[in-house]
Coordinates of C-alpha atoms and ligand atoms in Angstrom, one line a residue:
X1 CA 0.0 0.0 0.0
X2 CA 1.3 3.5 -0.9
X3 CA 2.6 5.5 2.0
X4 CA 2.6 8.8 0.1
X5 CA -0.6 10.7 -0.5
X6 CA -1.6 14.1 -1.7
X7 CA -3.9 14.5 1.3
X8 CA -4.1 12.7 4.6
X9 CA -7.1 13.4 6.8
X10 CA -6.9 12.6 10.5
X11 CA -10.4 12.1 11.8
X12 CA -13.4 10.5 9.9
X13 CA -16.3 12.4 11.5
X14 CA -18.6 14.7 9.6
X15 CA -15.8 17.2 9.1
X16 CA -13.1 14.7 8.0
X17 CA -14.9 12.1 5.9
X18 CA -16.6 14.6 3.5
X19 CA -13.2 16.4 3.2
X20 CA -11.6 13.1 2.2
X21 CA -14.3 12.2 -0.3
X22 CA -14.2 15.7 -1.9
X23 CA -10.4 15.7 -2.1
X24 CA -10.6 12.3 -3.9
X25 CA -13.3 13.7 -6.2
X26 CA -10.8 16.5 -6.9
X27 CA -8.5 13.7 -8.3
X28 CA -6.1 13.8 -5.4
X29 CA -4.8 10.6 -3.7
X30 CA -6.3 10.5 -0.2
X31 CA -6.1 8.5 3.0
X32 CA -8.5 9.0 5.9
X33 CA -7.4 7.8 9.4
X34 CA -9.9 7.2 12.2
X35 CA -9.6 5.5 15.5
X36 CA -13.3 5.5 16.7
X37 CA -14.1 2.3 18.6
X38 CA -17.6 1.4 19.4
X39 CA -18.7 -0.1 22.7
X40 CA -18.6 -3.6 21.2
X41 CA -15.0 -3.1 20.1
X42 CA -15.7 -2.6 16.4
X43 CA -14.0 0.2 14.6
X44 CA -16.2 2.6 12.6
X45 CA -15.9 5.8 10.6
X46 CA -18.4 8.6 11.2
X47 CA -17.1 10.1 14.4
X48 CA -19.3 11.4 17.2
X49 CA -22.1 12.4 14.9
X50 CA -22.8 9.1 13.3
X51 CA -21.8 6.8 16.2
X52 CA -22.7 8.7 19.4
X53 CA -24.3 12.0 18.5
X54 CA -26.6 13.4 15.8
X55 CA -27.8 10.1 14.3
X56 CA -28.5 7.9 17.3
X57 CA -30.0 10.9 19.2
X58 CA -32.4 11.7 16.3
X59 CA -33.4 8.0 16.1
X60 CA -34.3 7.9 19.8
X61 CA -36.0 11.3 19.6
X62 CA -38.2 10.0 16.8
X63 CA -39.1 6.8 18.6
X64 CA -39.9 8.5 21.8
X65 CA -41.9 11.2 20.2
X66 CA -44.0 8.6 18.4
X67 CA -44.7 7.1 21.8
X68 CA -45.5 10.5 23.3
X69 CA -47.9 11.3 20.5
X70 CA -49.6 7.9 20.7
X71 CA -50.1 8.4 24.5
X72 CA -51.0 12.1 24.6
X73 CA -52.1 13.3 21.1
X74 CA -53.8 10.5 19.3
X75 CA -57.0 11.0 21.4
X76 CA -57.4 14.5 20.0
X77 CA -57.5 13.0 16.5
X78 CA -60.2 10.5 17.6
X79 CA -57.7 7.6 17.6
X80 CA -57.9 5.2 20.5
X81 CA -54.7 3.4 21.3
X82 CA -55.0 2.0 24.8
X83 CA -52.1 0.1 26.3
X84 CA -49.4 1.6 24.0
X85 CA -46.1 0.6 25.6
X86 CA -42.5 0.7 24.9
X87 CA -39.9 -2.0 24.2
X88 CA -36.6 -0.2 24.9
X89 CA -34.5 -3.1 23.6
X90 CA -36.3 -2.9 20.2
X91 CA -35.9 0.9 20.2
X92 CA -32.2 0.6 20.8
X93 CA -31.9 -2.2 18.2
X94 CA -33.5 0.1 15.6
X95 CA -31.1 2.9 16.5
X96 CA -28.1 0.6 16.4
X97 CA -29.2 -0.6 12.9
X98 CA -29.4 3.0 11.6
X99 CA -26.0 3.8 13.0
X100 CA -24.4 0.7 11.5
X101 CA -26.0 1.3 8.0
X102 CA -24.8 4.9 8.1
X103 CA -21.2 4.2 9.3
X104 CA -20.8 1.3 6.8
X105 CA -22.1 3.6 4.1
X106 CA -19.0 5.8 4.6
X107 CA -16.8 2.9 3.7
X108 CA -18.8 2.4 0.6
X109 CA -18.5 6.1 -0.3
X110 CA -14.7 5.9 0.3
X111 CA -14.5 2.9 -2.0
X112 CA -16.5 4.6 -4.7
X113 CA -14.4 7.8 -4.5
X114 CA -11.0 6.0 -4.1
X115 CA -10.2 7.1 -0.5
X116 CA -7.9 4.8 1.4
X117 CA -9.5 4.1 4.8
X118 CA -7.0 3.5 7.6
X119 CA -8.5 2.5 11.0
X120 CA -6.2 3.4 13.9
X121 CA -4.4 6.4 15.4
X122 CA -3.0 9.2 13.4
X123 CA -0.3 11.6 14.7
X124 CA 1.0 14.6 12.8
X125 CA 4.8 14.7 12.7
X126 CA 7.0 17.6 11.6
X127 CA 7.4 18.0 7.8
X128 CA 3.9 17.0 6.8
X129 CA 4.4 13.4 7.8
X130 CA 1.8 11.3 9.7
X131 CA 2.5 8.4 11.9
X132 CA -0.3 5.8 11.6
X133 CA -0.7 3.2 14.3
X134 CA -3.1 0.5 13.2
X135 CA -5.5 -1.2 15.7
X136 CA -3.1 -4.2 15.9
X137 CA -0.2 -1.9 16.9
X138 CA 1.7 -1.9 13.6
X139 CA 3.1 1.5 12.6
X140 CA 3.6 3.2 9.3
X141 CA 4.9 6.6 8.4
X142 CA 2.9 8.4 5.7
X143 CA 3.9 11.5 3.8
X144 CA 1.4 14.0 2.5
X145 CA 1.4 17.2 0.5
X146 CA -1.4 18.4 2.7
X147 CA -2.9 17.2 6.0
X148 CA -6.4 17.9 7.3
X149 CA -6.9 17.7 11.0
X150 CA -10.5 16.8 11.9
X151 CA -10.1 15.2 15.4
X152 CA -13.4 16.5 16.8
X153 CA -14.4 17.0 20.4
X154 CA -15.2 15.2 23.5
X155 CA -17.6 15.8 26.5
X156 CA -16.4 18.1 29.2
X157 CA -16.2 16.5 32.6
X158 CA -17.4 18.1 35.8
X159 CA -15.0 17.8 38.7
X160 CA -17.8 17.6 41.2
X161 CA -19.5 14.8 39.2
X162 CA -16.9 12.7 37.5
X163 CA -18.0 10.1 35.0
X164 CA -18.0 6.5 36.2
X165 CA -19.5 5.2 32.9
X166 CA -22.4 3.4 34.7
X167 CA -24.3 5.8 37.0
X168 CA -22.7 9.1 36.0
X169 CA -22.6 9.2 32.3
X170 CA -21.9 11.4 29.3
X171 CA -24.2 11.9 26.2
X172 CA -23.0 8.6 24.6
X173 CA -23.9 6.8 27.8
X174 CA -27.3 8.5 27.8
X175 CA -27.9 7.1 24.3
X176 CA -27.1 3.6 25.4
X177 CA -29.3 3.3 28.5
X178 CA -31.1 -0.1 28.2
X179 CA -34.0 0.3 30.6
X180 CA -36.0 3.4 31.4
X181 CA -34.6 4.8 34.7
X182 CA -37.1 5.8 37.3
X183 CA -35.4 9.1 37.9
X184 CA -32.8 10.7 35.7
X185 CA -30.7 13.7 36.6
X186 CA -29.2 15.9 33.9
X187 CA -26.5 18.5 34.6
X188 CA -26.7 21.2 31.9
X189 CA -29.8 22.4 30.2
X190 CA -28.3 22.9 26.8
X191 CA -28.9 21.1 23.6
X192 CA -28.0 17.6 24.8
X193 CA -29.7 18.1 28.1
X194 CA -32.9 19.0 26.4
X195 CA -32.8 16.5 23.6
X196 CA -31.8 13.5 25.7
X197 CA -33.8 14.7 28.7
X198 CA -36.8 14.7 26.4
X199 CA -36.1 11.2 25.1
X200 CA -36.1 9.6 28.6
X201 CA -38.9 11.8 29.9
X202 CA -41.1 10.7 27.0
X203 CA -40.2 7.1 27.7
X204 CA -41.4 7.5 31.3
X205 CA -38.5 8.6 33.4
X206 CA -38.8 11.5 35.9
X207 CA -36.2 13.9 34.6
X208 CA -34.6 16.7 36.5
X209 CA -32.4 19.2 34.6
X210 CA -30.0 21.2 36.6
X211 CA -28.8 24.3 34.7
X212 CA -26.2 26.6 36.2
X213 CA -27.3 29.8 34.5
X214 CA -30.3 31.8 35.8
X215 CA -31.8 32.1 32.2
X216 CA -33.2 29.1 30.4
X217 CA -31.5 28.4 27.0
X218 CA -29.3 31.5 27.3
X219 CA -27.8 30.8 23.9
X220 CA -31.1 31.2 22.1
X221 CA -33.3 34.2 21.4
X222 CA -35.0 34.8 24.7
X223 CA -38.4 35.2 23.2
X224 CA -38.0 31.6 21.9
X225 CA -36.5 30.4 25.2
X226 CA -39.5 31.7 27.1
X227 CA -41.9 30.1 24.7
X228 CA -40.1 26.8 25.0
X229 CA -40.0 26.5 28.8
X230 CA -43.8 26.2 29.2
X231 CA -44.2 23.1 27.0
X232 CA -41.1 21.5 28.3
X233 CA -42.4 21.9 31.9
X234 CA -45.8 20.6 30.7
X235 CA -44.1 17.5 29.3
X236 CA -42.7 16.9 32.8
X237 CA -39.1 18.1 32.3
X238 CA -38.3 19.5 35.7
X239 CA -35.8 22.3 34.7
X240 CA -34.1 23.9 37.7
X241 CA -32.3 27.1 36.9
X242 CA -29.4 28.7 38.7
X243 CA -28.4 25.3 40.1
X244 CA -24.7 24.8 40.8
X245 CA -23.8 21.2 41.5
X246 CA -21.4 20.8 44.4
X247 CA -21.1 17.0 44.5
X248 CA -22.5 13.8 43.0
X249 CA -21.8 10.5 44.8
X250 CA -22.6 7.1 43.6
X251 CA -23.8 4.9 46.3
X252 CA -25.0 1.4 45.2
X253 CA -27.6 1.8 42.4
X254 CA -28.2 5.5 42.9
X255 CA -26.5 8.9 42.7
X256 CA -26.8 11.5 45.5
X257 CA -26.5 15.0 44.1
X258 CA -26.1 18.2 46.0
X259 CA -26.4 21.6 44.5
X260 CA -27.0 25.2 45.5
X261 CA -29.5 27.5 44.0
X262 CA -31.2 30.8 45.0
X263 CA -32.7 29.1 48.0
X264 CA -29.5 27.5 49.4
X265 CA -28.3 23.9 49.4
X266 CA -30.5 21.3 47.8
X267 CA -30.2 17.6 47.3
X268 CA -31.5 15.2 44.7
X269 CA -31.3 11.4 44.4
X270 CA -31.4 9.9 40.9
X271 CA -30.8 6.5 39.3
X272 CA -28.6 7.9 36.6
X273 CA -26.9 11.2 36.1
X274 CA -26.1 12.6 32.7
X275 CA -23.4 15.3 32.6
X276 CA -23.9 17.5 29.4
X277 CA -22.2 20.8 30.2
X278 CA -20.6 21.3 26.8
X279 CA -17.8 19.7 24.7
X280 CA -14.1 20.5 24.3
X281 CA -11.8 20.1 21.4
X282 CA -10.0 16.7 21.2
X283 CA -6.3 16.8 20.3
X284 CA -4.9 14.2 22.6
X285 CA -1.8 12.6 21.0
X286 CA -2.5 14.3 17.7
X287 CA 0.5 16.6 17.4
X288 CA 4.1 15.6 17.8
X289 CA 6.6 18.2 19.0
X290 CA 7.8 20.6 16.2
X291 CA 4.8 20.5 13.9
X292 CA 4.2 24.2 14.1
X293 CA 0.5 23.7 14.7
X294 CA -0.6 25.9 17.6
X295 CA -3.6 25.6 19.9
X296 CA -5.5 28.6 21.3
X297 CA -6.0 29.2 25.0
X298 CA -9.1 27.0 25.0
X299 CA -7.4 24.1 23.3
X300 CA -8.8 24.6 19.8
X301 CA -6.5 24.2 16.9
X302 CA -5.7 27.8 15.7
X303 CA -6.9 28.5 12.2
X304 CA -7.5 31.4 9.9
X305 CA -10.9 32.1 8.2
X306 CA -10.0 29.5 5.5
X307 CA -9.1 26.8 8.1
X308 CA -5.3 27.1 7.6
X309 CA -3.4 26.2 10.7
X310 CA -0.2 28.0 11.8
X311 CA 1.8 25.3 9.9
X312 CA 2.2 25.3 6.1
X313 CA 0.1 22.7 4.3
X314 CA -1.7 21.7 7.5
X315 CA -5.4 22.5 7.7
X316 CA -8.0 21.9 10.5
X317 CA -11.8 21.7 10.5
X318 CA -14.9 20.8 12.5
X319 CA -15.3 20.7 16.3
X320 CA -11.5 20.9 16.8
X321 CA -11.5 24.5 15.6
X322 CA -13.3 27.7 16.6
X323 CA -17.0 28.2 15.8
X324 CA -20.1 26.2 16.7
X325 CA -19.7 22.5 17.3
X326 CA -22.1 21.3 14.6
X327 CA -21.8 18.6 12.0
X328 CA -22.9 20.7 9.1
X329 CA -20.4 23.5 10.0
X330 CA -17.7 20.9 10.1
X331 CA -18.8 19.4 6.8
X332 CA -18.8 22.7 5.0
X333 CA -15.3 23.4 6.3
X334 CA -14.0 20.0 5.3
X335 CA -15.3 20.3 1.8
X336 CA -14.1 23.8 1.4
X337 CA -10.6 22.8 2.4
X338 CA -10.6 19.9 0.0
X339 CA -11.5 22.4 -2.8
X340 CA -8.9 24.9 -1.7
X341 CA -6.1 22.2 -1.7
X342 CA -7.2 21.4 -5.2
X343 CA -6.8 25.0 -6.2
X344 CA -10.5 25.7 -6.5
X345 CA -12.6 28.5 -5.2
X346 CA -14.3 27.8 -1.8
X347 CA -16.2 29.7 0.7
X348 CA -17.9 28.9 4.0
X349 CA -20.7 31.3 4.9
X350 CA -20.4 31.4 8.6
X351 CA -23.3 33.9 8.8
X352 CA -25.7 31.2 7.8
X353 CA -24.8 28.3 10.1
X354 CA -28.1 27.2 11.5
X355 CA -28.8 25.6 14.9
X356 CA -31.6 23.2 15.7
X357 CA -32.7 21.7 18.9
X358 CA -34.7 18.6 17.9
X359 CA -37.1 18.7 20.8
X360 CA -40.9 19.1 20.7
X361 CA -41.4 21.9 20.0
X362 CA -38.4 22.1 17.8
X363 CA -36.2 25.2 18.2
X364 CA -34.2 26.5 15.3
X365 CA -32.3 29.7 14.4
X366 CA -29.8 31.2 12.2
X367 CA -28.0 34.5 12.6
X368 CA -28.2 36.8 15.6
X369 CA -30.7 36.8 18.5
X370 CA -32.6 39.9 19.2
X371 CA -30.5 40.4 22.3
X372 CA -27.3 40.3 20.2
X373 CA -28.7 42.7 17.6
X374 CA -29.7 45.1 20.4
X375 CA -26.3 44.9 21.9
X376 CA -24.7 45.7 18.6
X377 CA -26.5 49.0 18.5
X378 CA -27.9 48.5 15.0
X379 CA -31.4 49.8 14.4
X380 CA -33.7 46.8 13.6
X381 CA -37.2 45.6 13.1
X382 CA -38.9 42.4 14.1
X383 CA -41.8 40.4 12.7
X384 CA -43.4 37.5 14.5
X385 CA -45.9 35.1 13.1
X386 CA -47.7 32.6 15.3
X387 CA -48.3 29.0 14.2
X388 CA -51.8 29.4 15.6
X389 CA -52.6 31.1 12.4
X390 CA -51.3 28.3 10.2
X391 CA -53.9 25.9 9.0
X392 CA -51.3 23.1 8.4
X393 CA -49.9 23.5 11.9
X394 CA -53.4 23.3 13.3
X395 CA -54.2 20.3 11.2
X396 CA -51.1 18.7 12.6
X397 CA -52.4 19.5 16.1
X398 CA -49.0 21.4 16.6
X399 CA -50.0 25.0 16.5
X400 CA -47.7 26.2 19.3
X401 CA -44.8 28.5 18.6
X402 CA -43.9 31.2 16.1
X403 CA -41.4 32.3 13.6
X404 CA -39.5 35.5 14.2
X405 CA -37.5 37.5 11.7
X406 CA -35.1 40.3 12.6
X407 CA -33.9 42.7 9.9
X408 CA -31.9 45.9 9.7
X409 CA -34.0 49.0 9.8
X410 CA -32.0 50.8 7.1
X411 CA -31.3 48.3 4.3
X412 CA -33.5 45.3 5.3
X413 CA -30.5 43.0 5.7
X414 CA -31.6 39.8 7.5
X415 CA -30.0 39.7 10.9
X416 CA -31.6 36.6 12.4
X417 CA -34.4 34.1 11.9
X418 CA -35.8 32.1 14.8
X419 CA -38.4 29.4 14.7
X420 CA -40.1 27.5 17.5
X421 CA -42.7 25.0 16.4
X422 CA -43.2 21.8 14.4
X423 CA -40.2 20.9 12.2
X424 CA -38.6 24.3 12.8
X425 CA -35.3 22.8 11.5
X426 CA -36.8 22.3 8.0
X427 CA -38.1 25.9 8.0
X428 CA -34.8 27.3 9.1
X429 CA -33.0 25.2 6.4
X430 CA -35.1 26.9 3.7
X431 CA -34.3 30.3 5.2
X432 CA -30.6 29.6 5.2
X433 CA -30.4 29.0 1.4
X434 CA -32.6 32.0 0.7
X435 CA -30.4 34.1 2.9
X436 CA -27.3 32.7 1.2
X437 CA -28.5 33.9 -2.1
X438 CA -30.3 37.0 -1.1
X439 CA -29.5 38.9 2.2
X440 CA -32.4 41.4 2.0
X441 CA -35.5 40.3 3.9
X442 CA -38.0 41.9 1.6
X443 CA -36.7 40.2 -1.6
X444 CA -36.1 36.9 0.1
X445 CA -39.7 36.9 1.3
X446 CA -41.3 38.0 -1.9
X447 CA -39.7 35.8 -4.6
X448 CA -40.6 32.3 -3.6
X449 CA -43.7 30.3 -4.3
X450 CA -44.5 27.4 -2.0
X451 CA -47.0 24.6 -1.8
X452 CA -50.1 25.1 0.2
X453 CA -51.0 24.1 2.8
X454 CA -47.6 24.0 4.5
X455 CA -46.0 25.6 7.5
X456 CA -43.4 27.3 5.4
X457 CA -45.3 30.5 4.5
X458 CA -45.1 31.4 8.1
X459 CA -41.6 32.4 7.5
X460 CA -42.7 34.5 4.5
X461 CA -43.6 37.9 5.7
X462 CA -45.9 40.2 3.8
X463 CA -46.2 43.8 4.7
X464 CA -49.4 45.8 4.6
X465 CA -49.2 48.7 2.1
X466 CA -47.9 51.8 3.7
X467 CA -48.2 54.2 0.8
X468 CA -52.0 54.5 0.6
X469 CA -52.6 51.4 -1.5
X470 CA -55.4 49.3 -0.1
X471 CA -54.6 46.1 -2.1
X472 CA -51.3 44.4 -1.4
X473 CA -49.2 44.4 -4.6
X474 CA -45.8 43.0 -5.3
X475 CA -44.2 46.2 -4.4
X476 CA -46.0 46.2 -1.0
X477 CA -44.3 42.9 -0.2
X478 CA -41.0 44.7 -0.7
X479 CA -41.7 47.1 2.1
X480 CA -40.7 46.2 5.6
X481 CA -43.2 48.2 7.7
X482 CA -43.5 48.3 11.4
X483 CA -46.6 46.3 12.0
X484 CA -46.4 43.7 9.2
X485 CA -48.5 40.7 8.5
X486 CA -47.6 37.3 7.3
X487 CA -49.2 35.0 4.9
X488 CA -50.5 31.8 6.4
X489 CA -50.3 28.2 5.3
X490 CA -53.9 27.5 4.4
Ligands
FAD1 P1 -16.1 14.1 15.4 O1 -17.5 13.7 14.9 O2 -15.9 14.1 16.9 O3 -15.1 13.1 14.7 C1 -13.8 13.1 15.0 C2 -13.2 11.8 14.6 O4 -11.8 11.8 14.7 C3 -13.6 10.7 15.6 O5 -14.0 9.5 15.0 C4 -12.3 10.4 16.4 O6 -12.3 9.0 16.8 C5 -11.3 10.7 15.3 N1 -10.0 11.0 15.9 C6 -9.7 12.0 16.7 N2 -8.3 12.1 16.9 C7 -7.8 11.1 16.1 C8 -6.5 10.6 15.9 N3 -5.4 11.2 16.5 N4 -6.3 9.6 15.1 C9 -7.4 9.0 14.5 N5 -8.6 9.4 14.7 C10 -8.8 10.4 15.5 N6 -24.5 18.3 15.4 C11 -25.4 18.7 14.5 O7 -25.1 19.4 13.6 N7 -26.7 18.2 14.6 C12 -27.1 17.3 15.6 O8 -28.3 16.9 15.6 C13 -26.2 17.0 16.5 N8 -26.5 16.1 17.5 C14 -25.6 15.7 18.5 C15 -26.0 14.9 19.5 C16 -25.1 14.5 20.5 C17 -25.5 13.6 21.6 C18 -23.7 15.0 20.4 C19 -22.7 14.5 21.4 C20 -23.3 15.8 19.4 C21 -24.3 16.2 18.4 N9 -23.9 17.1 17.4 C22 -24.9 17.5 16.4 C23 -22.6 17.6 17.2 C24 -21.8 16.8 16.2 O9 -21.8 15.5 16.6 C25 -20.4 17.4 16.0 O10 -20.4 18.7 15.8 C26 -19.7 16.7 14.9 O11 -19.6 15.3 15.1 C27 -18.2 17.2 14.8 O12 -17.6 16.6 13.7 P2 -16.0 16.4 13.6 O13 -15.8 15.6 12.4 O14 -15.4 17.7 13.8 O15 -15.7 15.6 14.9
NAI2 P1 -24.3 23.2 25.5 O1 -23.3 24.2 25.4 O2 -25.4 23.1 24.4 O3 -25.1 23.2 26.9 C1 -24.4 23.1 28.1 C2 -25.2 23.7 29.2 O4 -24.7 23.3 30.4 C3 -25.3 25.2 29.1 O5 -26.7 25.6 29.3 C4 -24.5 25.6 30.3 O6 -24.9 26.8 30.9 C5 -24.7 24.5 31.3 N1 -23.6 24.3 32.2 C6 -22.3 24.4 32.1 N2 -21.7 24.1 33.2 C7 -22.6 23.7 34.1 C8 -22.6 23.2 35.4 N3 -21.4 23.1 36.1 N4 -23.7 22.9 36.0 C9 -24.9 23.0 35.4 N5 -25.0 23.5 34.1 C10 -23.9 23.8 33.5 O7 -23.6 21.8 25.5 P2 -24.1 20.3 25.4 O8 -25.6 20.2 25.6 O9 -23.2 19.5 26.2 O10 -23.8 20.0 23.9 C11 -22.5 20.1 23.4 C12 -22.5 20.6 21.9 O11 -22.9 19.5 21.1 C13 -23.6 21.6 21.6 O12 -23.1 22.9 22.0 C14 -23.7 21.5 20.2 O13 -22.7 22.2 19.5 C15 -23.6 20.0 20.0 N6 -24.9 19.4 19.9 C16 -25.7 19.8 18.9 C17 -27.0 19.2 18.7 C18 -27.9 19.7 17.6 O14 -27.4 20.3 16.7 N7 -29.2 19.4 17.7 C19 -27.5 18.2 19.6 C20 -26.6 17.9 20.7 C21 -25.3 18.5 20.8

């Protein structure tokens, strides 16, 4: 097997494997190294996202939401489904099957594109060399014209609640629970806390979420966060804000947690405790001395806007570098770097990286929150459209939530789009590509025809005529007035 490649990618997650495939499509010789080991000892490409993140979590969210709907929403449709129950083993088997199909699919994609898969550890050496240690311990030194580092991230640990892998677990552990716990504690009310907390709550666990910050979902637009808290509480997610965990001790088959909040010291006993307080870049044993690749003060690999590291010919992408830790952001970076290496034009539009929390209701946004726009000092205007007025959302019995559009007062530039409601992620995806090709809110909203009924027109604002016209005309859609209306879906 050749030991010399045009490109060596270290890390086969959603940032690394698309980079490898694109580089091969660009007619470069490519190897992709990945060391991911599943709990049964098998090696797999796909990284966190496919093996222990996006895909398995979405599989369990879907299954548990079906159960929730059968138990709590079918009756409103006149459907009687008494005695609906859950078989967790089958649910987990389905999830594992999806993960296996997806991760094996990467090998098929590699084969089709001509990427050499190497399963084991990769370490960057000085001079664009990579030491590859296979799973059986054998070593090879590879040479590359370019190296892409895509080593991803790993869960942060809390000193006061160290992982034991059985009772105090990380997000991967929370995806692998084999029986519904009676009581589940979650430290961190962020994306993972809410998604996986929702899964186990819907399956029947009592779920207590301890969030350190005083505000719920501080990262999101606060109008959405407020809207979300009520249904989460109604679903039985016991979210406790301003809760600072001081200790978590495993004793037998339970975990005793102590924390402080505004009222003083509190205690909580749970069967399992998930710690999801964020992730940190993973660069362990990745860089030998003398490579010239620098890390920043938080441990991220330092890169410029085009993902070049501080060493010539070495690039870095995905969770291991600055920016949101999201699979699609990593993929965009990986593909763009593969194009740049091949001498092609590439651009990542960091303004339009969407975020989605796949709970019910779903929460999605792109761009700035109203709080961020306000803090920037730029004059802005806001339009809000409630799903209550969408016939499709009502027909789905999911008419809670709204879409919110923030645009600049002066030139209509879109500054942020926020959606809370059914399939908000799909709505935001559409907004992202509209925004990518047309940054002005008025034109973006006026030039697209959609199917009816659908929920999508709720992100398509129309403005009442403000110049004396009584009938809305095309030109009136181009006007972003103060109290605007939106079209509805039916
Ligand atoms: P990773 O996916 O972490 O992949 C890095 C790979 O590199 C791993 O396979 C690792 O084993 C390998 N590696 C590291 N160092 C070496 C080395 N030295 N040698 C060989 N191999 C190495 N994001 C979304 O956009 N949408 C979601 O719905 C979503 N859901 C998530 C749910 C959960 C529970 C979690 C934990 C995360 C979720 N994410 C989601 C985040 C997403 O998983 C990450 O943003 C994404 O996986 C990052 O991709 P990456 O390729 O940079 O890193
Ligand atoms: P997060 O950053 O989303 O949330 C962490 C939460 O924990 C925050 O609310 C924070 O205030 C809180 N926290 C921090 N320290 C704490 C402490 N000591 N005690 C109590 N609360 C504390 O991180 P999370 O949920 O771990 O997810 C990591 C990353 O994975 C996300 O930021 C996201 O990038 C990615 N992800 C994306 C998903 C998606 O796109 N749907 C799904 C899941 C994860």
